[in-house]
Every structure is written in structure tokens, then in C-alpha cells.
Short mmCIF file of C-alpha atoms in Angstrom, two decimals:
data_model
loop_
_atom_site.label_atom_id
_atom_site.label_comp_id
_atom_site.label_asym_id
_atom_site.label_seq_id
_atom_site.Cartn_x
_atom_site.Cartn_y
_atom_site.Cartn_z
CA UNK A 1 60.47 106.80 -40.53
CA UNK A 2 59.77 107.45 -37.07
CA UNK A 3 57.68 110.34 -35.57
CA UNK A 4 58.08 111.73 -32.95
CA UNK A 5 55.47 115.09 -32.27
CA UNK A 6 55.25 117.24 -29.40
CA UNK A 7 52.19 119.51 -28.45
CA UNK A 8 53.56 123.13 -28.94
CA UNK A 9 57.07 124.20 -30.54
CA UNK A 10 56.59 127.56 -28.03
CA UNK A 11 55.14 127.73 -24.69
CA UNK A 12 55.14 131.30 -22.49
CA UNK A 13 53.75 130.43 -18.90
CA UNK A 14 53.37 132.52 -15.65
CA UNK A 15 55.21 131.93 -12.29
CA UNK A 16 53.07 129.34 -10.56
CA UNK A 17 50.85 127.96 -13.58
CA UNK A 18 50.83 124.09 -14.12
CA UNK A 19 51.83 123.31 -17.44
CA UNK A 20 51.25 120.12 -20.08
CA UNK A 21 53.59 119.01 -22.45
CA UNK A 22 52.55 116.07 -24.67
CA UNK A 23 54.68 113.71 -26.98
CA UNK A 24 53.43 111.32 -29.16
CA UNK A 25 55.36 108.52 -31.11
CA UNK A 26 54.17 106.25 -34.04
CA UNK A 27 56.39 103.57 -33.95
CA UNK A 28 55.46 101.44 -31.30
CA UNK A 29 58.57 102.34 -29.30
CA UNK A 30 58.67 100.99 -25.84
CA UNK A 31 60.58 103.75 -23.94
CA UNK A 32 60.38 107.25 -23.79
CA UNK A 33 62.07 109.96 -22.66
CA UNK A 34 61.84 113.70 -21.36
CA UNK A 35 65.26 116.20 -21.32
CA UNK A 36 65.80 119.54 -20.65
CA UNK A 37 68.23 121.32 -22.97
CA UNK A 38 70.06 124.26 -21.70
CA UNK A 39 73.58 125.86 -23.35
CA UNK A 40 76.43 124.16 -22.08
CA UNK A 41 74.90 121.38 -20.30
CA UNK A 42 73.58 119.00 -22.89
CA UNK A 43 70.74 117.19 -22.85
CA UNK A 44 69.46 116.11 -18.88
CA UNK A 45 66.95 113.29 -18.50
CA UNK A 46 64.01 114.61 -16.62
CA UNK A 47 61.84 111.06 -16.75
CA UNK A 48 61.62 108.21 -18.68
CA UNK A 49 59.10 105.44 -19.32
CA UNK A 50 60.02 101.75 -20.51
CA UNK A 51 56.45 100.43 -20.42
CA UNK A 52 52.74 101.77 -20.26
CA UNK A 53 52.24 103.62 -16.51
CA UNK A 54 55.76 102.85 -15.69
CA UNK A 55 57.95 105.46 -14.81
CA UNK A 56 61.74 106.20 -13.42
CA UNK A 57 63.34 109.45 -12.30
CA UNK A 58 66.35 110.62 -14.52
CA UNK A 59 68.70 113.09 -13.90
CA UNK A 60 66.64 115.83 -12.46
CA UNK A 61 63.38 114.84 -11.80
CA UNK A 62 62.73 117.51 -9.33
CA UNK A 63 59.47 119.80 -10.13
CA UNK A 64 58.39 117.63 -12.85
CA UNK A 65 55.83 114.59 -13.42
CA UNK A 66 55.25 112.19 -16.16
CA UNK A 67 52.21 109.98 -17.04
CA UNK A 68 51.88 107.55 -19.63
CA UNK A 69 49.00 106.40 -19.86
CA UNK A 70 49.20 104.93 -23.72
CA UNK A 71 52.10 103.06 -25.09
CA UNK A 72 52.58 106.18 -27.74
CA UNK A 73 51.99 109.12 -25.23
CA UNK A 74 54.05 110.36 -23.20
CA UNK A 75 53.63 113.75 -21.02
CA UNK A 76 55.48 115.67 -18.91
CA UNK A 77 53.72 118.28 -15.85
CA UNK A 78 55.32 120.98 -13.93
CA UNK A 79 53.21 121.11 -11.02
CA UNK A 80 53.87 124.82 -10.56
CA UNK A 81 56.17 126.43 -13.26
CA UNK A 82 59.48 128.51 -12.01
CA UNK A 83 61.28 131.17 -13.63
CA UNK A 84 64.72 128.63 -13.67
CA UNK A 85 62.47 126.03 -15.82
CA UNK A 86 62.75 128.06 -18.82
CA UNK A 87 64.16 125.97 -21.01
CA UNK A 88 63.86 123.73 -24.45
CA UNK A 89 62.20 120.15 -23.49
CA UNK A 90 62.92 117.66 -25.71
CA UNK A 91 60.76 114.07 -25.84
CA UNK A 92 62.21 110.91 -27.44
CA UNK A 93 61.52 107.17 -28.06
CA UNK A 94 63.42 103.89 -28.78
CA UNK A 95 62.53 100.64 -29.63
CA UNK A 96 63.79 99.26 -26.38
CA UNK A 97 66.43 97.04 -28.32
CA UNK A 98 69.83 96.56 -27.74
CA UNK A 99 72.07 98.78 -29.10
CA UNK A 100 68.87 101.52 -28.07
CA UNK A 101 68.64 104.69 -30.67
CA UNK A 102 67.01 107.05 -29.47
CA UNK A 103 64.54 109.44 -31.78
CA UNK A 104 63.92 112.92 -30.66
CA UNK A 105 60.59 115.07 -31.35
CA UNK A 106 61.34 118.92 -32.43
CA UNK A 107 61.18 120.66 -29.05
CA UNK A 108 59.42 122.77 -27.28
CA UNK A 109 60.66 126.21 -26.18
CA UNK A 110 59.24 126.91 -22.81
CA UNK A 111 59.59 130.17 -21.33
CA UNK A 112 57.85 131.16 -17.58
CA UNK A 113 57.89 134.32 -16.81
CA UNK B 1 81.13 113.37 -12.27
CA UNK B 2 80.80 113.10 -16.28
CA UNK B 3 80.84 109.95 -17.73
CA UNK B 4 80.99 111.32 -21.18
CA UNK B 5 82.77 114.49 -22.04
CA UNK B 6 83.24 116.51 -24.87
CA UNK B 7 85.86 119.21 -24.07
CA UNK B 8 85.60 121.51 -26.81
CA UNK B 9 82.43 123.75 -26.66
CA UNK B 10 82.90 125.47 -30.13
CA UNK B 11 84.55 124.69 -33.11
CA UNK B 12 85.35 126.82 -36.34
CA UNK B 13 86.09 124.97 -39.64
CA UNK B 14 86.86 125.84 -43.20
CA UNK B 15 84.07 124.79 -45.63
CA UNK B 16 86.04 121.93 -47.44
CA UNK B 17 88.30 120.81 -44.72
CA UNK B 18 88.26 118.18 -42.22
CA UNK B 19 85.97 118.50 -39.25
CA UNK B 20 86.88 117.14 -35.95
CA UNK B 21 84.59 116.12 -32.74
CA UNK B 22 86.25 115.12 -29.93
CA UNK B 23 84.60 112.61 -27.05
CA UNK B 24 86.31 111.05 -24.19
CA UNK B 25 84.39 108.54 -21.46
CA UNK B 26 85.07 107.30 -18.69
CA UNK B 27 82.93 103.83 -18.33
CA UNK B 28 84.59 100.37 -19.84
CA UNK B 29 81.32 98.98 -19.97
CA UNK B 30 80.31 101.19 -22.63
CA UNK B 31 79.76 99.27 -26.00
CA UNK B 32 77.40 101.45 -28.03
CA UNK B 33 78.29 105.15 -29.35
CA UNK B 34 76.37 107.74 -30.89
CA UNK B 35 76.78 111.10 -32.59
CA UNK B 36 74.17 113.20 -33.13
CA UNK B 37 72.86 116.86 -34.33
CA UNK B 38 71.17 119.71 -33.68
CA UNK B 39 70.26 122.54 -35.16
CA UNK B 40 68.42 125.62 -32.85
CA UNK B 41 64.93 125.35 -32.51
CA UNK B 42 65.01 121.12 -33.69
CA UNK B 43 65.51 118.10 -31.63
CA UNK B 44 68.53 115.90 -32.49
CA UNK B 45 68.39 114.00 -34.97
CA UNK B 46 70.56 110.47 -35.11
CA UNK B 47 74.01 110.45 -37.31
CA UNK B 48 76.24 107.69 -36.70
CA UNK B 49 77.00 104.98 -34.17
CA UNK B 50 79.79 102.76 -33.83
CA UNK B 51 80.00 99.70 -31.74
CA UNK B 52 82.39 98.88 -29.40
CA UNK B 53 83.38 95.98 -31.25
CA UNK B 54 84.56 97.90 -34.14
CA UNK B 55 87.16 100.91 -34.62
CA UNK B 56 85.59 102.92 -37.62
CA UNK B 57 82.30 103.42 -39.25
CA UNK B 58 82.02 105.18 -41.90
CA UNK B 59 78.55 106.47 -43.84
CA UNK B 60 79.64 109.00 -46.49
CA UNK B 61 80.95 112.39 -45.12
CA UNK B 62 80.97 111.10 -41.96
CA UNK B 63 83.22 108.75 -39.79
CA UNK B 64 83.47 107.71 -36.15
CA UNK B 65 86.69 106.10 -34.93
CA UNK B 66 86.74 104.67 -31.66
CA UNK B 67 90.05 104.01 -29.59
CA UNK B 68 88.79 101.80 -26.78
CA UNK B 69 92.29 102.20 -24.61
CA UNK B 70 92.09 105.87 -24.96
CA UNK B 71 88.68 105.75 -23.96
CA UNK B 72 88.51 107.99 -27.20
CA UNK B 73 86.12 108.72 -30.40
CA UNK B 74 85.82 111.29 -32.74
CA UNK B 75 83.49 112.02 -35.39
CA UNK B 76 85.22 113.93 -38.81
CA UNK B 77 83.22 115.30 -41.10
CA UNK B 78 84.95 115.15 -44.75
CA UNK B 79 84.40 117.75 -46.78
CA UNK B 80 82.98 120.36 -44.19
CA UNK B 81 79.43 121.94 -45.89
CA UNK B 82 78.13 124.85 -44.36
CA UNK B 83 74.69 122.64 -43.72
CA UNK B 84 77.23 121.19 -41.12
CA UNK B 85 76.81 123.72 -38.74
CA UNK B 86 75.16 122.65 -35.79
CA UNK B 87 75.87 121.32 -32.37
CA UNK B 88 77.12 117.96 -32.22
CA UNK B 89 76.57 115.26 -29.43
CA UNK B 90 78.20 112.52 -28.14
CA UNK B 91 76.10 109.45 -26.22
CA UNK B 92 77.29 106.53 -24.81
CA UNK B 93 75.07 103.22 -24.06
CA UNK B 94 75.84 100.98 -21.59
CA UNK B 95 73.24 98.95 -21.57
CA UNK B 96 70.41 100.50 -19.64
CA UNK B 97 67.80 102.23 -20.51
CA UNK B 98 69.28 105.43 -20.29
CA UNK B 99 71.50 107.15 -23.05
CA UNK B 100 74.73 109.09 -21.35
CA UNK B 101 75.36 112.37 -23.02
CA UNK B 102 78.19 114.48 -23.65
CA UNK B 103 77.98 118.76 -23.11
CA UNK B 104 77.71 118.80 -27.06
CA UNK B 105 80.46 120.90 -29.47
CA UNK B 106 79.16 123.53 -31.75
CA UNK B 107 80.62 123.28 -35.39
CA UNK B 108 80.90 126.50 -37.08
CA UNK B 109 81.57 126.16 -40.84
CA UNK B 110 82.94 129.33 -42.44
CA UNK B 111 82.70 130.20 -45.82
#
């Protein structure tokens, strides 16, 4: 089975603070992904990664980073957390094979206050 | 403009009846569809996917039917459990990298 695990299932930050979120995958998946979850707008791609230090902007990239630095890491940095990034962040992998499935980690709730 | 929508934001079922997902897209070149679900406080976890080539799959309770002129699939969930509710989302692959996702519909089973 695949596994996907992210760093913390609940995050409170201050206005301001840089935060870390970290996935890791065991399945030798070549892409990975970052989304934001809020109600009624689905899941938005932040960033996503098809390859070791590469990167492209999704959706809403704005206020947000990635590295990936190892093929089974992948993490996401606001550079200076905002009230209006409260929200769950959700990290997933796929194989990088046509048709692409994507697996999700459990989430992490992030609240700035 | 959405590319994949799912028009219902809530839905309330009868444990033991038919449940019905609705998702409508807008891109031909879209030959790869996927349901999934969430509970709160989980990511989503995979359910079904149907290819483009094909206009049902079927893996026990569930079933996808596609209608490629309608631009058209829906997911029904036969017999509705209570372990069913959750909210449900539609994604579309086109080829990319990227997965195109749909608002999501929250199933409410009632007992």
C-alpha cells in the first residue's frame, strides 16, 4: 500500500511566522503534490514536483514555496504565514504513469492566528 | 472557468437506497476519471476510476457511468451505508501532470 505521511495533523502559527510542512512518500512515486482544502472550493494545487528539485506553480502558488530535495520528500514553506492561509493542506504522490492516481497523506490542519 | 463541476454541494440519502453523484466537464480531451472520498480531518482516499474508453465500472457498491456526449458521470452508491457519509470528489485527467478537481458533494446518509 502506499504511504503517504505528513509532519503534523495540527499546526497553530502566529501572523508573520514561517512555517514547514513536510510529506513523505514510500513508494517511489515521481510526482508530488501540495493543495489547500477549503469548504466549497475543493482541493487547489499550491505546487507540484515531477522530479527531484523540480518544481511548477499550480493553482495558487502565491505565498508559498516548495523544495524537494529527495525523491520521497516533499515540503511546502509559507514565507510569512497570514490569517487567510488557515486552512487544511493536503500532500499527495503518483507514480507518474498514465492514467496518474493520485495518493493523498492525512492532512494537516493549519490555523494562523 | 471550471473545467470540472459538481453542482450539488450536499446530498441527503436514505441508508439502503441509491446514492447519486453528479459531475459534468467541460474538456473533450479528458480520458481518465476519478471519484474519490473524504472524511473531516483525512485526506482523500482513491474509489473508482473509469476510462474514457469505457461507459461503466463497477467495483461492488460502487459504479461510475460515464456519458462522453453529455460530458456526464456519476458515481451511485448501491445500498447507501451510513460509513458512506463523506464528501465525494470528482477529478478529471487529461494527460498532464495535474489532476482537475471538481467543488466536491457531501453525502449525508440518514438512518
Amino acid at each position: 500500500d502506499v504511504k503517504v505521511t505528513q509532519s503534523s495533523r495540527y499546526l497553530v502559527k502566529r501572523t508573520g511566522e514561517k512555517v514547514f510542512l513536510e510529506c513523505v512518500q514510500d513508494m517511489d512515486h515521481e510526482n508530488m503534490f501540495w493543495y489547500r482544502q477549503d469548504p466549497g472550493l475543493g482541493l487547489r494545487l499550491i505546487y507540484f514536483s515531477y522530479d527531484v528539485k523540480m518544481k511548477e506553480k499550480g493553482d495558487i502558488p502565491e505565498g508559498y514555496s516548495v523544495s524537494r530535495e529527495k525523491k520521497e520528500r516533499f515540503s511546502l514553506i509559507l514565507e510569512s504565514a497570514s490569517t487567510n492561509q488557515t486552512s487544511m493542506y493536503l500532500c499527495a504522490s503518483s507514480l507518474g504513469q498514465a492514467p496518474d492516481t493520485q495518493y493523498f497523506g492525512p492532512g494537516t490542519r493549519l490555523t494562523v492566528l | 472557468d471550471q473545467q470540472v463541476k459538481q453542482n450539488s454541494p450536499s446530498l441527503s440519502v436514505q441508508e439502503g437506497r441509491i446514492s447519486i453523484l453528479n459531475c459534468d466537464y467541460t474538456n473533450s480531451m479528458f480520458d481518465y476519471f476519478l471519484w474519490y472520498k473524504k472524511y473531516p480531518a483525512e485526506g482523500p482516499t482513491f474509489l473508482i476510476s473509469i476510462s474514457s474508453i469505457k461507459d461503466k465500472n463497477e467495483d461492488g457498491r460502487f459504479t461510475v457511468f460515464l456519458n462522453k456526449s453529455a460530458k456526464h458521470l456519476s458515481l451511485h452508491i448501491v445500498p447507501s451505508q451510513p460509513g458512506d457519509s463523506a464528501v465525494y470528489f470528482c477529478a478529471a485527467w487529461g494527460g498532464s501532470y495535474q489532476l482537475i478537481w471538481g467543488a466536491g458533494t457531501k453525502l449525508i446518509i440518514k438512518p
